[in-house]
Short mmCIF file of C-alpha atoms in Angstrom, two decimals:
data_model
loop_
_atom_site.label_atom_id
_atom_site.label_comp_id
_atom_site.label_asym_id
_atom_site.label_seq_id
_atom_site.Cartn_x
_atom_site.Cartn_y
_atom_site.Cartn_z
CA UNK K 26 4.75 31.99 3.82
CA UNK K 27 7.25 29.68 5.51
CA UNK K 28 6.86 31.56 8.75
CA UNK K 29 3.91 29.32 9.48
CA UNK K 30 6.18 26.26 9.14
CA UNK K 31 8.62 27.72 11.62
CA UNK K 32 5.86 28.74 13.99
CA UNK K 33 4.36 25.24 14.00
CA UNK K 34 7.80 23.65 14.46
CA UNK K 35 8.51 25.93 17.40
CA UNK K 36 5.12 25.26 18.97
CA UNK K 37 5.35 21.48 18.59
CA UNK K 38 8.88 21.39 19.94
CA UNK K 39 7.79 23.38 22.96
CA UNK K 40 4.90 20.99 23.55
CA UNK K 41 7.18 17.99 23.15
CA UNK K 42 9.73 19.49 25.52
CA UNK K 43 7.08 19.73 28.22
CA UNK K 44 6.40 16.02 27.89
CA UNK K 45 9.90 14.63 27.65
CA UNK K 46 8.87 11.20 28.87
CA UNK K 47 7.17 10.53 25.52
CA UNK K 48 10.38 11.15 23.57
CA UNK K 49 12.30 8.88 25.93
CA UNK K 50 9.75 6.07 25.68
CA UNK K 51 9.98 5.77 21.90
CA UNK K 52 13.75 5.95 22.07
CA UNK K 53 13.94 3.21 24.68
CA UNK K 54 11.58 1.09 22.61
CA UNK K 55 14.17 1.27 19.82
CA UNK K 56 16.99 0.33 22.20
CA UNK K 57 15.04 -2.58 23.69
CA UNK K 58 13.94 -4.00 20.34
CA UNK K 59 17.52 -3.87 19.08
CA UNK K 60 18.76 -5.56 22.27
CA UNK K 61 16.22 -8.37 21.98
CA UNK K 62 17.54 -9.60 18.66
CA UNK K 63 20.89 -10.92 19.89
CA UNK K 64 18.97 -12.78 22.59
CA UNK K 65 16.80 -14.33 19.90
CA UNK K 66 19.38 -15.26 17.27
CA UNK K 67 22.49 -15.89 19.37
CA UNK K 68 25.62 -13.88 20.15
CA UNK K 69 27.87 -14.77 17.17
CA UNK K 70 29.43 -11.46 16.02
CA UNK K 71 29.49 -12.43 12.34
CA UNK K 72 25.79 -13.22 12.27
CA UNK K 73 24.90 -10.10 14.23
CA UNK K 74 26.96 -7.88 11.96
CA UNK K 75 25.15 -9.30 8.98
CA UNK K 76 21.73 -8.82 10.56
CA UNK K 77 22.34 -5.42 12.10
CA UNK K 78 21.41 -3.09 9.21
CA UNK K 79 18.00 -4.72 8.85
CA UNK K 80 17.37 -5.10 12.57
CA UNK K 81 18.29 -1.53 13.43
CA UNK K 82 16.33 -0.14 10.52
CA UNK K 83 13.22 -2.16 11.32
CA UNK K 84 13.57 -1.03 14.94
CA UNK K 85 13.79 2.61 13.86
CA UNK K 86 10.76 2.14 11.62
CA UNK K 87 8.64 0.62 14.39
CA UNK K 88 9.74 3.23 16.87
CA UNK K 89 8.69 6.00 14.45
CA UNK K 90 5.38 4.24 14.01
CA UNK K 91 4.78 4.27 17.77
CA UNK K 92 4.91 8.05 17.99
CA UNK K 93 2.84 8.71 14.86
CA UNK K 94 -0.70 8.37 16.30
CA UNK K 95 0.10 11.30 18.59
CA UNK K 96 1.04 13.53 15.65
CA UNK K 97 -2.44 15.01 15.26
CA UNK K 98 -4.43 13.32 18.04
CA UNK K 99 -3.65 15.80 20.85
CA UNK K 100 -4.39 18.83 18.68
CA UNK K 101 -7.54 17.14 17.46
CA UNK K 102 -8.75 16.49 21.00
CA UNK K 103 -8.24 20.01 22.34
CA UNK K 104 -9.58 21.69 19.20
CA UNK K 105 -6.39 23.46 18.18
CA UNK K 106 -6.25 21.40 14.99
CA UNK K 107 -9.49 22.98 13.82
CA UNK K 108 -8.06 26.41 14.53
CA UNK K 109 -4.96 25.54 12.50
CA UNK K 110 -7.19 24.42 9.65
CA UNK K 111 -9.09 27.70 9.75
CA UNK K 112 -5.86 29.68 9.45
CA UNK K 113 -5.35 31.45 6.10
CA UNK K 114 -2.03 29.64 5.51
CA UNK K 115 -2.14 26.41 3.46
CA UNK K 116 -2.81 23.41 5.65
CA UNK K 117 -0.05 21.51 3.84
CA UNK K 118 2.56 23.89 5.27
CA UNK K 119 1.14 23.46 8.77
CA UNK K 120 1.45 19.70 8.33
CA UNK K 121 5.00 20.16 6.99
CA UNK K 122 5.84 22.02 10.19
CA UNK K 123 4.38 19.22 12.29
CA UNK K 124 6.30 16.63 10.25
CA UNK K 125 9.58 18.49 10.75
CA UNK K 126 8.91 18.78 14.48
CA UNK K 127 8.04 15.08 14.61
CA UNK K 128 11.31 14.24 12.91
CA UNK K 129 13.30 16.40 15.31
CA UNK K 130 11.61 14.74 18.28
CA UNK K 131 11.26 11.14 17.07
CA UNK K 132 13.62 10.63 14.12
CA UNK K 133 16.80 12.50 14.94
CA UNK K 134 17.24 10.89 18.40
CA UNK K 135 17.08 7.48 16.73
CA UNK K 136 19.95 8.46 14.45
CA UNK K 137 21.97 9.64 17.44
CA UNK K 138 21.40 6.44 19.42
CA UNK K 139 21.87 4.10 16.45
CA UNK K 140 25.73 4.10 16.47
CA UNK K 141 25.76 2.92 20.09
CA UNK K 142 23.45 0.06 19.19
CA UNK K 143 25.56 -0.58 16.10
CA UNK K 144 28.56 -1.10 18.36
CA UNK K 145 26.65 -3.84 20.17
CA UNK K 146 26.21 -5.50 16.80
CA UNK K 147 29.94 -5.26 16.11
CA UNK K 148 29.65 -2.86 13.18
CA UNK K 149 32.94 -1.29 11.99
CA UNK K 150 33.46 2.47 12.14
CA UNK K 151 32.56 3.44 8.59
CA UNK K 152 29.38 1.36 8.73
CA UNK K 153 28.43 3.12 11.96
CA UNK K 154 28.78 6.49 10.27
CA UNK K 155 26.69 5.35 7.31
CA UNK K 156 24.07 3.89 9.68
CA UNK K 157 23.72 7.22 11.46
CA UNK K 158 23.59 9.13 8.21
CA UNK K 159 21.07 6.78 6.61
CA UNK K 160 18.71 6.92 9.60
CA UNK K 161 19.02 10.70 9.76
CA UNK K 162 18.33 10.92 6.01
CA UNK K 163 15.53 8.38 5.91
CA UNK K 164 13.44 9.21 8.97
CA UNK K 165 12.06 12.48 7.53
CA UNK K 166 10.47 10.37 4.79
CA UNK K 167 9.07 8.06 7.48
CA UNK K 168 7.58 11.05 9.32
CA UNK K 169 6.14 12.47 6.09
CA UNK K 170 4.54 9.26 4.83
CA UNK K 171 3.41 8.45 8.36
CA UNK K 172 1.62 11.79 8.59
CA UNK K 173 -0.71 10.62 5.80
CA UNK K 174 -1.64 7.55 7.79
CA UNK K 175 -1.98 9.53 11.00
CA UNK K 176 -4.35 11.96 9.28
CA UNK K 177 -6.46 9.21 7.71
CA UNK K 178 -6.85 7.26 10.95
CA UNK K 179 -7.45 10.33 13.12
CA UNK K 180 -10.13 9.64 15.71
CA UNK K 181 -10.83 6.05 14.60
CA UNK K 182 -11.13 3.15 16.99
CA UNK K 183 -8.10 0.90 16.79
CA UNK K 184 -6.31 3.74 15.03
CA UNK K 185 -2.79 2.69 16.01
CA UNK K 186 -3.04 -0.84 14.63
CA UNK K 187 -4.76 0.45 11.53
CA UNK K 188 -2.03 3.04 11.08
CA UNK K 189 0.66 0.38 10.99
CA UNK K 190 -1.38 -1.67 8.52
CA UNK K 191 -1.69 1.31 6.17
CA UNK K 192 1.79 2.72 6.50
CA UNK K 193 4.20 -0.19 6.82
CA UNK K 194 3.82 -1.35 3.19
CA UNK K 195 4.60 2.19 2.08
CA UNK K 196 7.77 2.18 4.17
CA UNK K 197 9.28 -0.66 2.12
CA UNK K 198 11.44 1.53 -0.18
CA UNK K 199 12.87 3.54 2.73
CA UNK K 200 13.74 0.34 4.57
CA UNK K 201 15.38 -1.17 1.49
CA UNK K 202 17.59 1.80 0.72
CA UNK K 203 18.33 2.62 4.35
CA UNK K 204 19.41 -0.87 5.33
CA UNK K 205 20.94 -1.29 1.87
CA UNK K 206 23.30 1.64 2.44
CA UNK K 207 24.74 0.03 5.58
CA UNK K 208 24.85 -3.35 3.90
CA UNK K 209 26.69 -1.92 0.91
CA UNK K 210 29.28 -0.38 3.25
CA UNK K 211 29.80 -3.71 4.96
CA UNK K 212 30.34 -5.52 1.67
CA UNK K 213 32.62 -2.79 0.35
CA UNK K 214 30.37 -1.55 -2.43
CA UNK K 215 30.03 1.99 -1.05
CA UNK K 216 26.79 3.53 0.15
CA UNK K 217 26.54 6.52 -2.22
CA UNK K 218 23.85 5.12 -4.52
CA UNK K 219 21.62 4.03 -1.64
CA UNK K 220 22.06 7.29 0.24
CA UNK K 221 21.23 9.31 -2.87
CA UNK K 222 18.04 7.34 -3.41
CA UNK K 223 17.18 7.68 0.28
CA UNK K 224 17.63 11.44 0.04
CA UNK K 225 15.44 11.43 -3.07
CA UNK K 226 12.71 9.59 -1.17
CA UNK K 227 12.96 12.09 1.67
CA UNK K 228 12.76 15.09 -0.63
CA UNK K 229 9.79 13.63 -2.51
CA UNK K 230 8.14 12.59 0.74
CA UNK K 231 8.50 16.02 2.32
CA UNK K 232 7.27 17.76 -0.83
CA UNK K 233 4.14 15.73 -1.46
CA UNK K 234 3.18 13.85 1.69
CA UNK K 235 2.19 16.92 3.77
CA UNK K 236 -0.39 17.86 1.15
CA UNK K 237 -1.83 14.35 1.00
CA UNK K 238 -1.93 14.39 4.80
CA UNK K 239 -3.68 17.77 4.70
CA UNK K 240 -6.32 16.28 2.39
CA UNK K 241 -6.69 13.42 4.87
CA UNK K 242 -7.10 15.87 7.76
CA UNK K 243 -9.83 17.77 5.95
CA UNK K 244 -11.70 14.50 5.43
CA UNK K 245 -11.19 13.42 9.04
CA UNK K 246 -12.21 16.68 10.70
CA UNK K 247 -14.99 17.52 8.24
CA UNK V 13 -23.96 18.15 -25.74
CA UNK V 14 -27.13 18.80 -23.84
CA UNK V 15 -28.62 15.39 -24.50
CA UNK V 16 -25.38 13.58 -23.67
CA UNK V 17 -25.13 13.30 -19.92
CA UNK V 18 -22.06 11.38 -18.83
CA UNK V 19 -23.17 11.55 -15.24
CA UNK V 20 -26.58 10.02 -15.84
CA UNK V 21 -25.47 6.66 -14.49
CA UNK V 22 -23.43 8.22 -11.70
CA UNK V 23 -26.54 8.29 -9.54
CA UNK V 24 -26.95 5.08 -7.54
CA UNK V 25 -30.68 5.01 -8.32
CA UNK V 26 -30.04 4.80 -12.08
CA UNK V 27 -26.94 2.64 -11.87
CA UNK V 28 -28.57 -0.01 -9.71
CA UNK V 29 -30.92 -1.35 -12.43
CA UNK V 30 -28.23 -0.93 -15.12
CA UNK V 31 -25.77 -3.04 -13.12
CA UNK V 32 -28.49 -5.59 -12.57
CA UNK V 33 -29.22 -5.83 -16.29
CA UNK V 34 -25.56 -5.99 -17.35
CA UNK V 35 -24.41 -8.47 -14.74
CA UNK V 36 -25.77 -11.67 -16.42
CA UNK V 37 -24.01 -10.59 -19.63
CA UNK V 38 -20.66 -10.37 -17.88
CA UNK V 39 -21.26 -13.65 -16.05
CA UNK V 40 -21.93 -15.34 -19.39
CA UNK V 41 -18.83 -13.76 -20.97
CA UNK V 42 -16.70 -14.83 -18.00
CA UNK V 43 -17.87 -18.44 -18.33
CA UNK V 44 -17.43 -18.39 -22.10
CA UNK V 45 -13.92 -16.94 -22.08
CA UNK V 46 -12.99 -19.09 -19.10
CA UNK V 47 -14.12 -22.30 -20.81
CA UNK V 48 -12.30 -21.39 -24.01
CA UNK V 49 -9.16 -20.36 -22.14
CA UNK V 50 -9.09 -23.51 -20.01
CA UNK V 51 -9.70 -25.73 -23.03
CA UNK V 52 -6.88 -24.02 -24.91
CA UNK V 53 -4.61 -24.06 -21.89
CA UNK V 54 -5.24 -27.57 -20.61
CA UNK V 55 -5.81 -29.54 -23.83
CA UNK V 56 -4.49 -27.68 -26.85
CA UNK V 57 -1.35 -25.92 -25.63
CA UNK V 58 1.76 -28.11 -26.08
CA UNK V 59 3.62 -29.56 -23.12
CA UNK V 60 6.58 -27.44 -22.10
CA UNK V 61 9.80 -29.32 -22.81
CA UNK V 62 11.46 -28.04 -19.65
CA UNK V 63 8.64 -27.84 -17.15
CA UNK V 64 6.37 -30.64 -18.36
CA UNK V 65 2.69 -30.34 -17.54
CA UNK V 66 3.26 -28.35 -14.36
CA UNK V 67 3.63 -25.10 -16.22
CA UNK V 68 -0.09 -25.07 -17.02
CA UNK V 69 -0.81 -23.24 -13.80
CA UNK V 70 0.46 -20.21 -15.71
CA UNK V 71 -3.02 -19.90 -17.20
CA UNK V 72 -4.36 -18.96 -13.78
CA UNK V 73 -1.26 -17.44 -12.25
CA UNK V 74 -0.36 -14.79 -14.81
CA UNK V 75 -3.91 -13.48 -15.45
CA UNK V 76 -4.49 -13.31 -11.68
CA UNK V 77 -1.34 -11.22 -11.25
CA UNK V 78 -2.36 -8.92 -14.09
CA UNK V 79 -5.80 -8.43 -12.63
CA UNK V 80 -4.49 -7.78 -9.12
CA UNK V 81 -2.41 -4.90 -10.47
CA UNK V 82 -5.07 -3.62 -12.83
CA UNK V 83 -7.80 -3.62 -10.19
CA UNK V 84 -5.69 -1.46 -7.88
CA UNK V 85 -5.33 1.08 -10.68
CA UNK V 86 -9.06 0.92 -11.35
CA UNK V 87 -9.74 1.53 -7.66
CA UNK V 88 -7.36 4.49 -7.68
CA UNK V 89 -9.24 5.82 -10.72
CA UNK V 90 -12.54 5.61 -8.85
CA UNK V 91 -10.88 7.18 -5.82
CA UNK V 92 -9.75 10.13 -7.94
CA UNK V 93 -13.25 10.41 -9.42
CA UNK V 94 -14.63 10.46 -5.90
CA UNK V 95 -12.33 13.25 -4.78
CA UNK V 96 -12.72 15.31 -7.95
CA UNK V 97 -16.43 15.00 -8.73
CA UNK V 98 -17.64 14.01 -5.28
CA UNK V 99 -19.91 11.33 -6.73
CA UNK V 100 -21.19 8.73 -4.33
CA UNK V 101 -21.05 5.86 -6.78
CA UNK V 102 -17.30 6.15 -7.40
CA UNK V 103 -16.53 5.45 -3.76
CA UNK V 104 -18.89 2.49 -3.82
CA UNK V 105 -17.17 1.13 -6.94
CA UNK V 106 -13.76 1.38 -5.28
CA UNK V 107 -15.06 -0.52 -2.29
CA UNK V 108 -16.79 -3.11 -4.44
CA UNK V 109 -13.56 -3.84 -6.34
CA UNK V 110 -11.30 -4.17 -3.31
CA UNK V 111 -12.15 -7.74 -2.18
CA UNK V 112 -11.77 -9.05 -5.74
CA UNK V 113 -8.41 -7.34 -6.09
CA UNK V 114 -7.21 -8.82 -2.81
CA UNK V 115 -8.52 -12.21 -3.93
CA UNK V 116 -6.52 -12.07 -7.16
CA UNK V 117 -3.39 -10.91 -5.34
CA UNK V 118 -3.75 -13.83 -2.96
CA UNK V 119 -4.50 -16.23 -5.82
CA UNK V 120 -1.41 -15.01 -7.62
CA UNK V 121 0.76 -15.63 -4.56
CA UNK V 122 -0.83 -19.00 -3.89
CA UNK V 123 -0.56 -20.32 -7.45
CA UNK V 124 2.96 -18.91 -7.55
CA UNK V 125 3.84 -21.00 -4.52
CA UNK V 126 2.23 -24.08 -6.06
CA UNK V 127 4.18 -23.49 -9.24
CA UNK V 128 7.42 -22.73 -7.44
CA UNK V 129 7.47 -25.94 -5.42
CA UNK V 130 7.86 -28.40 -8.32
CA UNK V 131 9.87 -26.02 -10.54
CA UNK V 132 12.37 -24.49 -8.12
CA UNK V 133 11.90 -26.84 -5.19
CA UNK V 134 10.70 -24.10 -2.86
CA UNK V 135 7.36 -22.52 -2.01
CA UNK V 136 8.72 -19.02 -1.74
CA UNK V 137 11.72 -17.03 -2.88
CA UNK V 138 12.32 -13.37 -2.12
CA UNK V 139 12.17 -12.52 -5.77
CA UNK V 140 11.30 -8.98 -6.81
CA UNK V 141 7.97 -9.89 -8.37
CA UNK V 142 6.84 -12.10 -5.51
CA UNK V 143 7.78 -9.50 -2.95
CA UNK V 144 6.06 -6.63 -4.70
CA UNK V 145 2.95 -8.77 -5.20
CA UNK V 146 3.02 -9.45 -1.46
CA UNK V 147 3.27 -5.72 -0.75
CA UNK V 148 0.37 -5.13 -3.13
CA UNK V 149 -1.66 -7.66 -1.15
CA UNK V 150 -0.81 -5.73 2.03
CA UNK V 151 -1.99 -2.51 0.37
CA UNK V 152 -5.35 -4.13 -0.43
CA UNK V 153 -5.68 -5.34 3.15
CA UNK V 154 -4.80 -1.88 4.47
CA UNK V 155 -7.40 -0.23 2.26
CA UNK V 156 -10.13 -2.65 3.31
CA UNK V 157 -9.22 -2.29 6.99
CA UNK V 158 -9.33 1.50 6.75
CA UNK V 159 -12.67 1.57 4.96
CA UNK V 160 -14.17 -0.98 7.35
CA UNK V 161 -13.20 0.96 10.45
CA UNK V 162 -14.82 4.26 9.45
CA UNK V 163 -18.54 4.33 10.21
CA UNK V 164 -19.50 7.33 8.10
CA UNK V 165 -19.58 5.98 4.53
CA UNK V 166 -18.73 9.28 2.85
CA UNK V 167 -15.69 9.74 5.06
CA UNK V 168 -14.72 6.11 4.46
CA UNK V 169 -14.88 6.64 0.69
CA UNK V 170 -12.78 9.77 0.77
CA UNK V 171 -10.18 8.50 3.22
CA UNK V 172 -9.93 5.34 1.13
CA UNK V 173 -9.53 7.44 -2.01
CA UNK V 174 -6.59 9.37 -0.53
CA UNK V 175 -4.98 6.11 0.53
CA UNK V 176 -5.50 4.60 -2.94
CA UNK V 177 -3.92 7.59 -4.65
CA UNK V 178 -0.95 7.55 -2.28
CA UNK V 179 -0.66 3.81 -2.89
CA UNK V 180 -0.79 4.07 -6.65
CA UNK V 181 1.99 6.67 -6.64
CA UNK V 182 4.02 4.39 -4.39
CA UNK V 183 3.56 1.16 -6.32
CA UNK V 184 6.20 1.93 -8.99
CA UNK V 185 8.63 3.12 -6.30
CA UNK V 186 8.05 -0.03 -4.29
CA UNK V 187 8.37 -2.18 -7.39
CA UNK V 188 11.69 -0.73 -8.48
CA UNK V 189 13.16 -0.62 -4.99
CA UNK V 190 12.24 -4.25 -4.43
CA UNK V 191 13.63 -5.21 -7.82
CA UNK V 192 16.93 -3.54 -7.10
CA UNK V 193 17.03 -5.03 -3.63
CA UNK V 194 16.54 -8.59 -4.89
CA UNK V 195 19.21 -8.28 -7.58
CA UNK V 196 21.65 -7.10 -4.92
CA UNK V 197 20.78 -9.79 -2.42
CA UNK V 198 20.39 -13.02 -4.26
CA UNK V 199 22.49 -14.48 -6.98
CA UNK V 200 21.07 -15.45 -10.33
CA UNK V 201 20.13 -18.90 -9.09
CA UNK V 202 16.56 -18.54 -10.26
CA UNK V 203 15.57 -16.32 -13.10
CA UNK V 204 11.91 -15.76 -13.65
CA UNK V 205 12.42 -13.12 -16.28
CA UNK V 206 13.97 -15.45 -18.83
CA UNK V 207 10.69 -16.80 -20.11
CA UNK V 208 11.19 -19.17 -23.04
CA UNK V 209 9.55 -17.90 -26.17
CA UNK V 210 5.95 -18.83 -25.78
CA UNK V 211 3.87 -20.86 -28.18
CA UNK V 212 0.97 -18.97 -29.70
CA UNK V 213 -1.63 -21.23 -28.17
CA UNK V 214 -0.19 -20.58 -24.72
CA UNK V 215 -0.39 -16.84 -25.23
CA UNK V 216 -3.97 -17.10 -26.47
CA UNK V 217 -4.94 -19.27 -23.55
CA UNK V 218 -3.50 -16.72 -21.16
CA UNK V 219 -5.22 -13.82 -22.89
CA UNK V 220 -8.57 -15.63 -22.85
CA UNK V 221 -8.17 -16.41 -19.17
CA UNK V 222 -7.30 -12.77 -18.51
CA UNK V 223 -10.47 -11.71 -20.35
CA UNK V 224 -12.46 -14.23 -18.35
CA UNK V 225 -11.06 -12.88 -15.06
CA UNK V 226 -11.79 -9.38 -16.26
CA UNK V 227 -15.42 -10.19 -16.98
CA UNK V 228 -15.66 -12.03 -13.65
CA UNK V 229 -14.32 -8.96 -11.88
CA UNK V 230 -16.94 -6.72 -13.50
CA UNK V 231 -19.75 -9.16 -12.73
CA UNK V 232 -18.74 -9.55 -9.10
CA UNK V 233 -18.12 -5.83 -8.66
CA UNK V 234 -21.59 -5.10 -10.04
CA UNK V 235 -23.18 -7.59 -7.68
CA UNK V 236 -21.28 -6.13 -4.75
CA UNK V 237 -21.94 -2.52 -5.68
CA UNK V 238 -25.66 -3.31 -5.88
CA UNK V 239 -25.56 -4.60 -2.32
CA UNK V 240 -23.64 -1.52 -1.19
CA UNK V 241 -26.13 0.77 -2.95
CA UNK V 242 -29.07 -0.92 -1.26
CA UNK V 243 -27.35 -0.70 2.11
CA UNK V 244 -26.43 2.96 1.84
CA UNK V 245 -29.61 4.18 0.14
CA UNK V 246 -31.99 2.27 2.36
CA UNK V 247 -33.53 5.51 3.61
CA UNK V 248 -34.55 6.62 0.09
CA UNK V 249 -37.96 6.21 -1.48
CA UNK V 250 -36.81 4.24 -4.50
CA UNK V 251 -35.15 1.55 -2.37
CA UNK V 252 -38.26 1.32 -0.19
CA UNK V 253 -40.40 0.94 -3.30
CA UNK V 254 -38.01 -1.71 -4.61
CA UNK V 255 -38.20 -3.68 -1.39
CA UNK V 256 -41.98 -3.42 -1.31
CA UNK V 257 -42.15 -4.83 -4.84
CA UNK V 258 -39.96 -7.77 -3.99
#
């Protein structure tokens, strides 16, 4: 049954690979947003270090949000989404495959770039490691929850703005625990509790969100 | 069982006159409870020895917060009904409740700010309850924006229902994450949870005001759902006949 997940992941990765510019754009958005903050608040290292977990996490969140409208839109436009919905496999698993592919394309690169940005914010080594880990752990939940919004706003005018309106409030817990993990490392409390909760959110998000998104897709394509 | 039909009033055509008949009753109850609650709250309840007269905004603030949370759950209930039974009226009820819920969430934030200024010296603190109320307000706004941007009403109802159910699952998670976040971030400079033991009259005033808001919500939701019914059923014979009569 999980072959369908793998097949969708492979297909979406192939499609993404053929349009590499899109991956780069979202990534550079993240880099630019993070670089704007020091210009806005001033270059004092102490202040930047204090702000960095929140700034980098909000940047990652917004960057994920930018790529979400494309999650189903292209397949919807060329009709392949309808074919996927007609397939005998559960639509939730198809969506799970798309979510995993979205994370590999949009979430994982953020985690890999984040330590470099963290250096600009004068984060110490252990905090950099936790930052990378927390973004890698948290972004699957962002992709999963975002898929619900992408499905509900599929084909609507002003879909992208609407998507952020629907999804950003639901991202609050991920932001809190993700930025909290880095913050706890900086203050010496240890990030374990935050990372565990973040992993819990990701597991729950990946288990349930694809099925809610599948329900949304059925309503949208109906 | 055969003569008991729970779904009799699920049809807009039968619910429309029922809502019209019941609405004045709920308006009257809202005014009655509201007058009693305000009288109890503003004249009978004793002055708080710490906060003076300023605390009396509690009689609006707390019931408004309760209602804002309760209405979201009620909307999620109607959303679930819509998805399970595919009844048209349930989607209309969810939509009719949304503006009132957003209003109460906003009222709760606004009165909270008005209360916070004299008591803590600040309009806003990033306290757990304030923050989660703010997120709840955002959820209402998101729901209304989604429903407003979908032209097909049946699709709007169903998409809104999915969003409401996702939201209602998320509300406890958001609440606890925000609570934990605020205890980590700010010291115990301000504690809202240590409410002094409340006088009975205060509690009664608050309960009466909550009842009044509840009745107000039902009355307004009925009025709004009647307008939605007329709008969506305008192609049917019974609405045409109704309009011709009027």
